[in-house]
Short mmCIF file of N, CA, C and O in Angstrom, two decimals:
data_model
loop_
_atom_site.label_atom_id
_atom_site.label_comp_id
_atom_site.label_asym_id
_atom_site.label_seq_id
_atom_site.Cartn_x
_atom_site.Cartn_y
_atom_site.Cartn_z
N MET C 1 19.04 -40.69 7.31
CA MET C 1 19.94 -39.77 6.66
C MET C 1 20.81 -39.09 7.69
O MET C 1 20.76 -37.90 7.90
N ALA C 2 21.60 -39.86 8.33
CA ALA C 2 22.48 -39.33 9.36
C ALA C 2 23.57 -38.50 8.72
O ALA C 2 24.14 -38.84 7.70
N GLY C 3 23.88 -37.39 9.36
CA GLY C 3 24.98 -36.56 8.90
C GLY C 3 24.59 -35.53 7.86
O GLY C 3 25.40 -34.72 7.46
N THR C 4 23.38 -35.56 7.38
CA THR C 4 22.98 -34.56 6.39
C THR C 4 22.08 -33.53 7.06
O THR C 4 21.34 -33.83 7.98
N VAL C 5 22.18 -32.35 6.60
CA VAL C 5 21.39 -31.25 7.15
C VAL C 5 20.24 -30.99 6.18
O VAL C 5 20.45 -30.78 5.00
N ALA C 6 19.04 -31.02 6.70
CA ALA C 6 17.88 -30.74 5.87
C ALA C 6 17.81 -29.25 5.59
O ALA C 6 17.95 -28.43 6.49
N LYS C 7 17.62 -28.92 4.34
CA LYS C 7 17.52 -27.51 3.96
C LYS C 7 16.10 -27.03 4.22
O LYS C 7 15.14 -27.72 3.93
N ARG C 8 16.04 -25.87 4.78
CA ARG C 8 14.73 -25.27 4.98
C ARG C 8 14.28 -24.61 3.69
O ARG C 8 15.03 -23.86 3.08
N VAL C 9 13.09 -24.88 3.32
CA VAL C 9 12.52 -24.23 2.15
C VAL C 9 11.76 -23.01 2.65
O VAL C 9 10.77 -23.13 3.36
N SER C 10 12.29 -21.86 2.32
CA SER C 10 11.63 -20.65 2.80
C SER C 10 10.60 -20.19 1.78
O SER C 10 10.88 -20.10 0.60
N GLN C 11 9.42 -19.94 2.28
CA GLN C 11 8.37 -19.44 1.43
C GLN C 11 8.45 -17.92 1.44
O GLN C 11 8.77 -17.32 2.46
N PRO C 12 8.16 -17.30 0.31
CA PRO C 12 8.20 -15.85 0.30
C PRO C 12 7.18 -15.28 1.27
O PRO C 12 6.07 -15.80 1.40
N LYS C 13 7.58 -14.25 1.99
CA LYS C 13 6.70 -13.65 2.99
C LYS C 13 5.54 -12.95 2.29
O LYS C 13 5.74 -12.15 1.39
N ARG C 14 4.34 -13.30 2.71
CA ARG C 14 3.15 -12.69 2.13
C ARG C 14 2.98 -11.28 2.66
O ARG C 14 3.19 -11.01 3.83
N GLN C 15 2.58 -10.40 1.77
CA GLN C 15 2.35 -9.02 2.15
C GLN C 15 1.05 -8.93 2.96
O GLN C 15 0.09 -9.66 2.69
N GLU C 16 1.02 -8.06 3.95
CA GLU C 16 -0.18 -7.87 4.73
C GLU C 16 -1.31 -7.36 3.83
O GLU C 16 -1.06 -6.70 2.82
N PHE C 17 -2.54 -7.65 4.22
CA PHE C 17 -3.70 -7.29 3.41
C PHE C 17 -3.76 -5.80 3.13
O PHE C 17 -3.98 -5.37 2.00
N SER C 18 -3.54 -4.98 4.16
CA SER C 18 -3.66 -3.53 3.98
C SER C 18 -2.59 -2.99 3.03
O SER C 18 -2.87 -2.12 2.21
N LYS C 19 -1.38 -3.53 3.12
CA LYS C 19 -0.32 -3.08 2.22
C LYS C 19 -0.59 -3.54 0.79
O LYS C 19 -0.34 -2.81 -0.17
N ARG C 20 -1.12 -4.75 0.64
CA ARG C 20 -1.46 -5.26 -0.69
C ARG C 20 -2.60 -4.44 -1.29
O ARG C 20 -2.59 -4.13 -2.49
N LEU C 21 -3.54 -4.06 -0.46
CA LEU C 21 -4.67 -3.25 -0.92
C LEU C 21 -4.18 -1.90 -1.43
O LEU C 21 -4.60 -1.44 -2.50
N ILE C 22 -3.28 -1.26 -0.70
CA ILE C 22 -2.74 0.04 -1.12
C ILE C 22 -2.00 -0.09 -2.45
O ILE C 22 -2.18 0.73 -3.35
N SER C 23 -1.18 -1.12 -2.61
CA SER C 23 -0.44 -1.26 -3.87
C SER C 23 -1.36 -1.60 -5.03
O SER C 23 -1.14 -1.15 -6.15
N ASP C 24 -2.43 -2.37 -4.78
CA ASP C 24 -3.40 -2.66 -5.83
C ASP C 24 -4.14 -1.39 -6.26
O ASP C 24 -4.39 -1.18 -7.44
N ILE C 25 -4.48 -0.56 -5.29
CA ILE C 25 -5.16 0.69 -5.60
C ILE C 25 -4.26 1.58 -6.45
O ILE C 25 -4.72 2.22 -7.39
N ARG C 26 -2.98 1.62 -6.12
CA ARG C 26 -2.06 2.46 -6.91
C ARG C 26 -1.99 2.00 -8.35
O ARG C 26 -1.97 2.83 -9.27
N ALA C 27 -1.97 0.71 -8.58
CA ALA C 27 -1.94 0.19 -9.96
C ALA C 27 -3.21 0.59 -10.70
O ALA C 27 -3.16 1.03 -11.86
N LEU C 28 -4.35 0.45 -10.05
CA LEU C 28 -5.61 0.84 -10.68
C LEU C 28 -5.66 2.34 -10.96
O LEU C 28 -6.20 2.77 -11.98
N LEU C 29 -5.10 3.14 -10.06
CA LEU C 29 -5.08 4.59 -10.27
C LEU C 29 -4.31 4.95 -11.53
O LEU C 29 -4.73 5.82 -12.29
N TRP C 30 -3.19 4.30 -11.74
CA TRP C 30 -2.40 4.62 -12.93
C TRP C 30 -3.11 4.19 -14.20
O TRP C 30 -3.05 4.87 -15.21
N VAL C 31 -3.83 3.09 -14.15
CA VAL C 31 -4.60 2.65 -15.32
C VAL C 31 -5.68 3.68 -15.63
O VAL C 31 -5.87 4.07 -16.78
N VAL C 32 -6.40 4.13 -14.60
CA VAL C 32 -7.45 5.13 -14.79
C VAL C 32 -6.87 6.45 -15.28
O VAL C 32 -7.41 7.09 -16.19
N THR C 33 -5.74 6.86 -14.72
CA THR C 33 -5.12 8.13 -15.11
C THR C 33 -4.65 8.10 -16.55
O THR C 33 -4.94 9.01 -17.34
N VAL C 34 -3.93 7.06 -16.92
CA VAL C 34 -3.43 6.96 -18.29
C VAL C 34 -4.60 6.82 -19.26
O VAL C 34 -4.62 7.44 -20.34
N GLY C 35 -5.60 6.03 -18.87
CA GLY C 35 -6.79 5.90 -19.72
C GLY C 35 -7.50 7.23 -19.91
O GLY C 35 -7.94 7.55 -21.02
N GLY C 36 -7.61 8.02 -18.84
CA GLY C 36 -8.24 9.33 -18.94
C GLY C 36 -7.45 10.28 -19.83
O GLY C 36 -8.03 11.03 -20.63
N LEU C 37 -6.14 10.25 -19.72
CA LEU C 37 -5.31 11.11 -20.59
C LEU C 37 -5.41 10.69 -22.05
O LEU C 37 -5.49 11.53 -22.95
N LEU C 38 -5.42 9.39 -22.29
CA LEU C 38 -5.57 8.90 -23.67
C LEU C 38 -6.94 9.27 -24.23
O LEU C 38 -7.06 9.66 -25.41
N LEU C 39 -7.97 9.15 -23.42
CA LEU C 39 -9.32 9.52 -23.87
C LEU C 39 -9.41 11.02 -24.15
O LEU C 39 -10.03 11.44 -25.13
N ALA C 40 -8.78 11.84 -23.31
CA ALA C 40 -8.76 13.29 -23.55
C ALA C 40 -8.02 13.61 -24.84
O ALA C 40 -8.47 14.44 -25.64
N ALA C 41 -6.90 12.95 -25.07
CA ALA C 41 -6.14 13.16 -26.31
C ALA C 41 -6.97 12.76 -27.52
O ALA C 41 -6.97 13.45 -28.55
N TYR C 42 -7.70 11.67 -27.39
CA TYR C 42 -8.55 11.21 -28.50
C TYR C 42 -9.66 12.23 -28.76
O TYR C 42 -9.95 12.54 -29.93
N CYS C 43 -10.29 12.75 -27.70
CA CYS C 43 -11.35 13.74 -27.86
C CYS C 43 -10.82 14.99 -28.56
O CYS C 43 -11.50 15.57 -29.42
N ILE C 44 -9.63 15.41 -28.21
CA ILE C 44 -9.02 16.58 -28.85
C ILE C 44 -8.72 16.28 -30.31
O ILE C 44 -8.96 17.09 -31.21
N ARG C 45 -8.22 15.09 -30.56
CA ARG C 45 -7.82 14.71 -31.93
C ARG C 45 -9.01 14.67 -32.88
O ARG C 45 -8.92 15.10 -34.02
N VAL C 46 -10.14 14.15 -32.40
CA VAL C 46 -11.31 14.05 -33.29
C VAL C 46 -12.15 15.32 -33.29
O VAL C 46 -13.16 15.39 -33.98
N GLY C 47 -11.73 16.32 -32.52
CA GLY C 47 -12.41 17.61 -32.54
C GLY C 47 -13.67 17.67 -31.71
O GLY C 47 -14.58 18.44 -32.02
N TYR C 48 -13.76 16.89 -30.67
CA TYR C 48 -14.93 16.92 -29.80
C TYR C 48 -15.01 18.29 -29.14
O TYR C 48 -14.07 18.73 -28.50
N MET C 49 -16.12 18.96 -29.29
CA MET C 49 -16.26 20.32 -28.81
C MET C 49 -17.10 20.44 -27.53
O MET C 49 -17.35 21.52 -27.05
N GLY C 50 -17.53 19.33 -26.98
CA GLY C 50 -18.36 19.36 -25.78
C GLY C 50 -17.52 19.56 -24.52
O GLY C 50 -16.29 19.59 -24.55
N ALA C 51 -18.20 19.69 -23.42
CA ALA C 51 -17.52 19.85 -22.14
C ALA C 51 -17.01 18.50 -21.66
O ALA C 51 -17.58 17.45 -21.95
N LEU C 52 -15.93 18.53 -20.93
CA LEU C 52 -15.32 17.28 -20.46
C LEU C 52 -15.23 17.19 -18.93
O LEU C 52 -14.25 16.68 -18.40
N PRO C 53 -16.21 17.65 -18.17
CA PRO C 53 -16.09 17.52 -16.71
C PRO C 53 -16.12 16.06 -16.27
O PRO C 53 -15.51 15.71 -15.27
N TRP C 54 -16.80 15.23 -16.99
CA TRP C 54 -16.85 13.80 -16.68
C TRP C 54 -15.46 13.18 -16.78
O TRP C 54 -15.12 12.28 -16.03
N LEU C 55 -14.65 13.70 -17.70
CA LEU C 55 -13.30 13.16 -17.86
C LEU C 55 -12.40 13.58 -16.70
O LEU C 55 -11.64 12.76 -16.19
N SER C 56 -12.51 14.83 -16.27
CA SER C 56 -11.70 15.26 -15.13
C SER C 56 -12.16 14.56 -13.86
O SER C 56 -11.33 14.23 -13.00
N ALA C 57 -13.45 14.31 -13.72
CA ALA C 57 -13.95 13.58 -12.55
C ALA C 57 -13.48 12.14 -12.58
O ALA C 57 -13.14 11.56 -11.54
N MET C 58 -13.42 11.55 -13.77
CA MET C 58 -12.98 10.16 -13.90
C MET C 58 -11.55 9.99 -13.39
O MET C 58 -11.19 8.96 -12.83
N VAL C 59 -10.72 11.00 -13.59
CA VAL C 59 -9.34 10.92 -13.15
C VAL C 59 -9.17 11.47 -11.73
O VAL C 59 -8.46 10.89 -10.90
N GLY C 60 -9.83 12.56 -11.41
CA GLY C 60 -9.62 13.23 -10.13
C GLY C 60 -10.22 12.54 -8.92
O GLY C 60 -9.60 12.49 -7.85
N LEU C 61 -11.41 12.00 -9.06
CA LEU C 61 -12.08 11.39 -7.91
C LEU C 61 -11.35 10.15 -7.37
O LEU C 61 -11.23 10.00 -6.15
N PRO C 62 -10.85 9.25 -8.22
CA PRO C 62 -10.08 8.13 -7.65
C PRO C 62 -8.83 8.57 -6.91
O PRO C 62 -8.46 7.97 -5.90
N TRP C 63 -8.17 9.64 -7.37
CA TRP C 63 -6.98 10.13 -6.67
C TRP C 63 -7.37 10.72 -5.31
O TRP C 63 -6.64 10.59 -4.33
N THR C 64 -8.52 11.36 -5.24
CA THR C 64 -9.02 11.88 -3.96
C THR C 64 -9.30 10.73 -3.00
O THR C 64 -8.94 10.79 -1.81
N ALA C 65 -9.94 9.69 -3.50
CA ALA C 65 -10.23 8.53 -2.66
C ALA C 65 -8.93 7.87 -2.19
O ALA C 65 -8.82 7.45 -1.04
N HIS C 66 -7.94 7.81 -3.05
CA HIS C 66 -6.64 7.23 -2.69
C HIS C 66 -5.98 8.04 -1.58
O HIS C 66 -5.41 7.48 -0.64
N GLY C 67 -6.06 9.36 -1.67
CA GLY C 67 -5.49 10.20 -0.61
C GLY C 67 -6.16 9.95 0.72
O GLY C 67 -5.50 9.89 1.77
N THR C 68 -7.47 9.76 0.70
CA THR C 68 -8.20 9.47 1.93
C THR C 68 -7.80 8.12 2.51
O THR C 68 -7.56 7.99 3.71
N VAL C 69 -7.70 7.11 1.66
CA VAL C 69 -7.30 5.77 2.11
C VAL C 69 -5.91 5.80 2.71
O VAL C 69 -5.66 5.22 3.77
N CYS C 70 -4.98 6.50 2.06
CA CYS C 70 -3.61 6.59 2.58
C CYS C 70 -3.56 7.34 3.91
O CYS C 70 -2.79 6.96 4.79
N ALA C 71 -4.39 8.36 4.07
CA ALA C 71 -4.42 9.10 5.33
C ALA C 71 -4.90 8.19 6.47
O ALA C 71 -4.31 8.18 7.55
N PHE C 72 -5.95 7.42 6.22
CA PHE C 72 -6.44 6.51 7.25
C PHE C 72 -5.44 5.39 7.54
O PHE C 72 -5.28 4.96 8.68
N TYR C 73 -4.75 4.91 6.50
CA TYR C 73 -3.73 3.88 6.69
C TYR C 73 -2.59 4.41 7.56
O TYR C 73 -2.09 3.73 8.44
N LEU C 74 -2.18 5.65 7.31
CA LEU C 74 -1.11 6.26 8.10
C LEU C 74 -1.55 6.42 9.55
O LEU C 74 -0.76 6.14 10.48
N ASN C 75 -2.78 6.82 9.78
CA ASN C 75 -3.29 6.93 11.16
C ASN C 75 -3.29 5.58 11.85
O ASN C 75 -2.97 5.47 13.04
N MET C 76 -3.67 4.51 11.12
CA MET C 76 -3.67 3.17 11.70
C MET C 76 -2.24 2.75 12.06
O MET C 76 -2.00 2.21 13.14
N ALA C 77 -1.29 3.03 11.18
CA ALA C 77 0.10 2.67 11.44
C ALA C 77 0.63 3.42 12.66
O ALA C 77 1.35 2.86 13.48
N LYS C 78 0.28 4.69 12.79
CA LYS C 78 0.71 5.47 13.95
C LYS C 78 0.16 4.88 15.24
O LYS C 78 0.88 4.77 16.23
N SER C 79 -1.11 4.50 15.23
CA SER C 79 -1.71 3.97 16.45
C SER C 79 -1.13 2.60 16.82
O SER C 79 -1.05 2.25 17.99
N ASP C 80 -0.75 1.82 15.82
CA ASP C 80 -0.16 0.51 16.08
C ASP C 80 1.24 0.60 16.66
O ASP C 80 1.69 -0.28 17.38
N HIS C 81 1.97 1.66 16.34
CA HIS C 81 3.37 1.75 16.72
C HIS C 81 3.63 2.64 17.93
O HIS C 81 4.77 2.85 18.30
N ARG C 82 2.61 3.17 18.55
CA ARG C 82 2.84 3.94 19.77
C ARG C 82 2.51 3.08 20.98
O ARG C 82 1.95 2.00 20.83
N GLU C 83 2.88 3.55 22.13
CA GLU C 83 2.67 2.77 23.34
C GLU C 83 1.18 2.45 23.50
O GLU C 83 0.34 3.32 23.39
N GLY C 84 0.91 1.17 23.71
CA GLY C 84 -0.47 0.71 23.79
C GLY C 84 -0.97 0.16 22.46
O GLY C 84 -2.01 -0.46 22.40
N GLY C 85 -0.22 0.38 21.39
CA GLY C 85 -0.60 -0.12 20.07
C GLY C 85 -0.27 -1.60 19.93
O GLY C 85 0.48 -2.18 20.71
N ILE C 86 -0.83 -2.22 18.93
CA ILE C 86 -0.67 -3.66 18.72
C ILE C 86 0.80 -4.05 18.52
O ILE C 86 1.32 -4.94 19.20
N THR C 87 1.49 -3.39 17.61
CA THR C 87 2.88 -3.73 17.31
C THR C 87 3.79 -3.43 18.49
O THR C 87 4.67 -4.20 18.82
N PHE C 88 3.55 -2.30 19.14
CA PHE C 88 4.37 -1.91 20.29
C PHE C 88 4.24 -2.94 21.40
O PHE C 88 5.22 -3.37 21.99
N GLU C 89 3.01 -3.34 21.72
CA GLU C 89 2.78 -4.29 22.81
C GLU C 89 3.35 -5.67 22.48
O GLU C 89 3.86 -6.36 23.35
N ALA C 90 3.31 -6.07 21.21
CA ALA C 90 3.89 -7.35 20.82
C ALA C 90 5.41 -7.32 20.99
O ALA C 90 6.01 -8.28 21.48
N ALA C 91 6.04 -6.21 20.63
CA ALA C 91 7.49 -6.08 20.80
C ALA C 91 7.85 -6.02 22.28
O ALA C 91 8.85 -6.59 22.72
N LYS C 92 7.01 -5.34 23.06
CA LYS C 92 7.25 -5.22 24.49
C LYS C 92 7.16 -6.59 25.17
O LYS C 92 7.94 -6.90 26.07
N ALA C 93 6.21 -7.42 24.71
CA ALA C 93 6.04 -8.76 25.27
C ALA C 93 7.26 -9.62 25.00
O ALA C 93 7.60 -10.50 25.79
N GLU C 94 7.94 -9.36 23.89
CA GLU C 94 9.17 -10.10 23.56
C GLU C 94 10.39 -9.36 24.06
O GLU C 94 11.51 -9.64 23.63
N ARG C 95 10.20 -8.43 24.96
CA ARG C 95 11.27 -7.61 25.55
C ARG C 95 12.08 -6.89 24.47
O ARG C 95 13.30 -6.82 24.52
N PHE C 96 11.36 -6.41 23.47
CA PHE C 96 11.93 -5.63 22.39
C PHE C 96 13.07 -6.36 21.68
O PHE C 96 14.06 -5.76 21.28
N GLY C 97 12.94 -7.67 21.53
CA GLY C 97 13.95 -8.45 20.80
C GLY C 97 15.27 -8.50 21.52
O GLY C 97 16.32 -8.42 20.88
N SER C 98 15.27 -8.65 22.84
CA SER C 98 16.52 -8.61 23.60
C SER C 98 17.46 -9.76 23.24
O SER C 98 18.66 -9.65 23.43
N GLY C 99 16.92 -10.83 22.69
CA GLY C 99 17.77 -11.94 22.29
C GLY C 99 18.28 -11.83 20.87
O GLY C 99 18.89 -12.74 20.35
N SER C 100 18.05 -10.72 20.26
CA SER C 100 18.43 -10.53 18.86
C SER C 100 19.95 -10.40 18.72
O SER C 100 20.62 -9.82 19.56
N GLU C 101 20.46 -10.93 17.62
CA GLU C 101 21.90 -10.82 17.36
C GLU C 101 22.28 -9.42 16.92
O GLU C 101 23.41 -8.99 17.07
N ASN C 102 21.32 -8.66 16.38
CA ASN C 102 21.62 -7.35 15.82
C ASN C 102 21.67 -6.24 16.88
O ASN C 102 22.25 -5.21 16.65
N SER C 103 21.03 -6.44 18.01
CA SER C 103 21.02 -5.36 18.99
C SER C 103 22.00 -5.65 20.11
O SER C 103 22.11 -6.77 20.60
N PRO C 104 22.74 -4.64 20.51
CA PRO C 104 23.73 -4.84 21.58
C PRO C 104 23.04 -5.01 22.92
O PRO C 104 21.95 -4.50 23.15
N SER C 105 23.70 -5.70 23.83
CA SER C 105 23.13 -5.89 25.16
C SER C 105 23.30 -4.59 25.96
O SER C 105 24.25 -3.85 25.78
N ILE C 106 22.34 -4.35 26.84
CA ILE C 106 22.37 -3.11 27.62
C ILE C 106 22.91 -3.43 29.01
O ILE C 106 22.64 -4.36 29.63
#
């Protein structure tokens, strides 16, 4: 096939595991939150007169866990991007992309 240029088939870039985990947790949080609100509305509608601490715990505890996970993820990202971190050292090894078309020469 002389004279023809083969097209590259680009595969969609896969999301890193930690980022995929965070987005999956967010989806589950919204399901739990909406489910808890619907259950509370149902309890009010049918006249349930008991205490509902289990319902507030069902919604509140996953959000607390999510906050903790995000805090640790942010700390990991900070450590990776400072001098001595994994991402920083990889960029340094490639001379910070000095051959890049987007960055001007110094």
